[in-house]
C-alpha cells in the first residue's frame, strides 16, 4: 500500500547554498522558515534587474525516518522547482534534475536513517542556462526560481 505525505511546511530557505547546509546540526540563524510553494525572491512590480532572482540557493528540512517505513521504498517527489535541482539526504547527493517545469522523484530508501532524524537539502540553481529550456531564445516572461509546487514523500 502506498501512502502520500505532504512535506510543504517547515522548510528552511537560504539564498546562498553551501555544503555545510547538509549537516542537520549546523546553525542556520540566517535561514528563513518557509512553506512551499515558495519563490526565492519577491520582486517589485516595476522594472528590476533579472539577476536578482538568479542564484544558487538551498531549501532544507528535517525528516524523521519512521521505523515502519523499513522494507518499503521511500520516495521524495518535487512537483516543480526552477531550474536545476540537486537533492541531498544526510549529505549524499541522490539526484540532479535539470528542468524547471517537470516533477522529479528521488529514492531516499538507501540513505535514510530509520528511527532517526534525516536532513533533506535541495540545492536550487535559478540562474539562466542555455542548455535548459526555455533559455537560449527570446522569452517574454520572467522565470524566477524556487520550489513552486508541492513536495511529497
Short mmCIF file of C-alpha atoms in Angstrom, two decimals:
data_model
loop_
_atom_site.label_atom_id
_atom_site.label_comp_id
_atom_site.label_asym_id
_atom_site.label_seq_id
_atom_site.Cartn_x
_atom_site.Cartn_y
_atom_site.Cartn_z
CA UNK A 1 0.00 0.00 0.00
CA UNK A 2 1.39 3.39 -0.91
CA UNK A 3 0.95 6.45 1.26
CA UNK A 4 1.49 10.10 0.34
CA UNK A 5 2.75 12.52 2.98
CA UNK A 6 2.88 16.22 2.10
CA UNK A 7 6.09 17.95 3.19
CA UNK A 8 5.19 21.56 2.42
CA UNK A 9 5.68 23.00 5.90
CA UNK A 10 8.77 23.81 7.96
CA UNK A 11 11.41 24.21 5.24
CA UNK A 12 14.43 26.41 5.89
CA UNK A 13 15.42 28.62 2.98
CA UNK A 14 18.69 30.43 2.42
CA UNK A 15 19.63 32.46 -0.66
CA UNK A 16 23.22 31.16 -0.61
CA UNK A 17 23.87 27.45 -0.98
CA UNK A 18 26.84 25.92 0.86
CA UNK A 19 27.76 22.29 1.54
CA UNK A 20 27.62 22.75 5.30
CA UNK A 21 23.82 23.03 4.95
CA UNK A 22 23.68 19.22 4.57
CA UNK A 23 24.52 18.92 8.27
CA UNK A 24 21.39 18.84 10.48
CA UNK A 25 23.31 20.36 13.42
CA UNK A 26 24.60 23.46 11.65
CA UNK A 27 23.42 26.86 12.89
CA UNK A 28 21.06 28.34 10.31
CA UNK A 29 20.13 31.55 12.10
CA UNK A 30 20.23 33.36 8.75
CA UNK A 31 17.73 30.92 7.20
CA UNK A 32 14.06 31.80 6.79
CA UNK A 33 11.36 29.26 7.69
CA UNK A 34 9.03 28.95 4.70
CA UNK A 35 6.05 26.98 3.45
CA UNK A 36 6.00 25.57 -0.06
CA UNK A 37 5.29 26.66 -2.72
CA UNK A 38 7.91 29.39 -2.35
CA UNK A 39 9.83 31.81 -4.55
CA UNK A 40 13.48 32.59 -3.91
CA UNK A 41 12.91 36.34 -4.05
CA UNK A 42 9.95 38.70 -4.23
CA UNK A 43 10.42 41.27 -6.95
CA UNK A 44 8.90 44.73 -7.33
CA UNK A 45 6.11 45.40 -9.81
CA UNK A 46 8.20 47.95 -11.69
CA UNK A 47 11.31 47.10 -13.71
CA UNK A 48 14.23 45.41 -11.99
CA UNK A 49 17.41 43.59 -12.97
CA UNK A 50 16.71 39.91 -13.81
CA UNK A 51 19.86 38.88 -11.95
CA UNK A 52 18.12 39.45 -8.58
CA UNK A 53 16.45 36.04 -8.80
CA UNK A 54 19.33 34.16 -10.44
CA UNK A 55 21.39 32.49 -7.72
CA UNK A 56 22.29 29.20 -6.05
CA UNK A 57 20.04 28.79 -3.02
CA UNK A 58 19.07 25.98 -0.65
CA UNK A 59 15.96 24.52 0.90
CA UNK A 60 16.39 22.11 3.81
CA UNK A 61 14.10 20.16 6.10
CA UNK A 62 14.43 17.60 8.85
CA UNK A 63 12.60 14.34 8.30
CA UNK A 64 12.08 11.68 10.95
CA UNK A 65 12.68 8.24 9.43
CA UNK A 66 9.70 6.26 10.68
CA UNK A 67 10.82 2.70 11.55
CA UNK A 68 7.56 1.45 9.97
CA UNK A 69 8.98 2.51 6.58
CA UNK A 70 11.74 -0.09 6.76
CA UNK A 71 11.41 -2.58 3.89
CA UNK A 72 9.48 -0.09 1.75
CA UNK A 73 10.58 2.30 -0.97
CA UNK A 74 10.71 5.84 0.40
CA UNK A 75 10.48 8.40 -2.40
CA UNK A 76 10.66 12.19 -2.32
CA UNK A 77 8.75 13.88 -5.16
CA UNK A 78 9.16 17.56 -6.00
CA UNK A 79 6.36 18.58 -8.36
CA UNK A 80 8.37 21.53 -9.75
CA UNK A 81 11.41 23.63 -8.88
CA UNK A 82 13.17 26.18 -11.07
CA UNK A 83 15.64 25.44 -12.63
CA UNK A 84 18.38 23.00 -11.68
CA UNK A 85 17.79 20.98 -8.52
CA UNK A 86 20.07 18.62 -6.65
CA UNK A 87 18.59 16.55 -3.83
CA UNK A 88 20.79 15.53 -0.90
CA UNK A 89 19.88 13.28 2.01
CA UNK A 90 22.23 13.25 5.01
CA UNK A 91 24.94 14.82 2.84
CA UNK A 92 24.70 12.31 -0.02
CA UNK A 93 23.69 13.56 -3.47
CA UNK A 94 20.77 11.45 -4.69
CA UNK A 95 19.50 13.20 -7.82
CA UNK A 96 20.31 16.04 -10.21
CA UNK A 97 17.32 17.39 -12.20
CA UNK A 98 17.74 19.99 -14.94
CA UNK A 99 14.32 21.36 -15.82
CA UNK A 100 12.17 23.88 -14.04
CA UNK A 101 8.91 22.61 -15.48
CA UNK A 102 8.72 18.91 -14.67
CA UNK A 103 8.36 16.88 -11.49
CA UNK A 104 11.15 14.63 -10.25
CA UNK A 105 11.48 11.86 -7.70
CA UNK A 106 14.48 10.91 -5.56
CA UNK A 107 14.77 7.47 -3.92
CA UNK A 108 15.60 8.06 -0.22
CA UNK A 109 15.48 4.44 0.97
CA UNK A 110 19.20 3.54 0.90
CA UNK A 111 20.37 6.72 2.68
CA UNK A 112 17.52 7.06 5.19
CA UNK A 113 18.18 6.66 8.92
CA UNK A 114 15.12 4.74 10.12
CA UNK A 115 14.15 5.75 13.65
CA UNK A 116 16.32 8.88 13.49
CA UNK A 117 16.50 12.37 12.05
CA UNK A 118 17.44 12.94 8.41
CA UNK A 119 18.38 16.15 6.65
CA UNK A 120 16.88 16.75 3.21
CA UNK A 121 18.69 19.53 1.37
CA UNK A 122 17.72 20.75 -2.09
CA UNK A 123 20.29 22.89 -3.89
CA UNK A 124 18.41 25.09 -6.32
CA UNK A 125 20.21 26.93 -9.11
CA UNK A 126 17.84 29.51 -10.61
CA UNK A 127 20.41 31.04 -12.96
CA UNK A 128 19.60 31.06 -16.65
CA UNK A 129 21.43 28.40 -18.64
CA UNK A 130 21.40 27.94 -22.41
CA UNK A 131 21.20 24.14 -22.10
CA UNK A 132 17.90 24.23 -20.20
CA UNK A 133 14.51 25.25 -21.57
CA UNK A 134 13.22 27.91 -22.01
CA UNK A 135 16.57 29.73 -22.22
CA UNK A 136 18.57 30.15 -25.40
CA UNK A 137 15.90 32.07 -27.26
CA UNK A 138 13.66 35.06 -26.69
CA UNK A 139 11.04 34.58 -23.97
CA UNK A 140 8.50 37.18 -22.90
CA UNK A 141 8.20 36.32 -19.21
CA UNK A 142 10.36 36.13 -16.11
CA UNK A 143 11.46 32.68 -14.99
CA UNK A 144 12.09 33.29 -11.27
CA UNK A 145 13.23 30.43 -9.04
CA UNK A 146 12.10 28.35 -6.10
CA UNK A 147 10.26 25.18 -5.22
CA UNK A 148 6.97 26.36 -6.63
CA UNK A 149 4.85 23.21 -6.37
CA UNK A 150 4.17 20.65 -3.61
CA UNK A 151 6.71 18.21 -2.18
CA UNK A 152 5.55 14.76 -1.09
CA UNK A 153 7.02 11.66 0.50
#
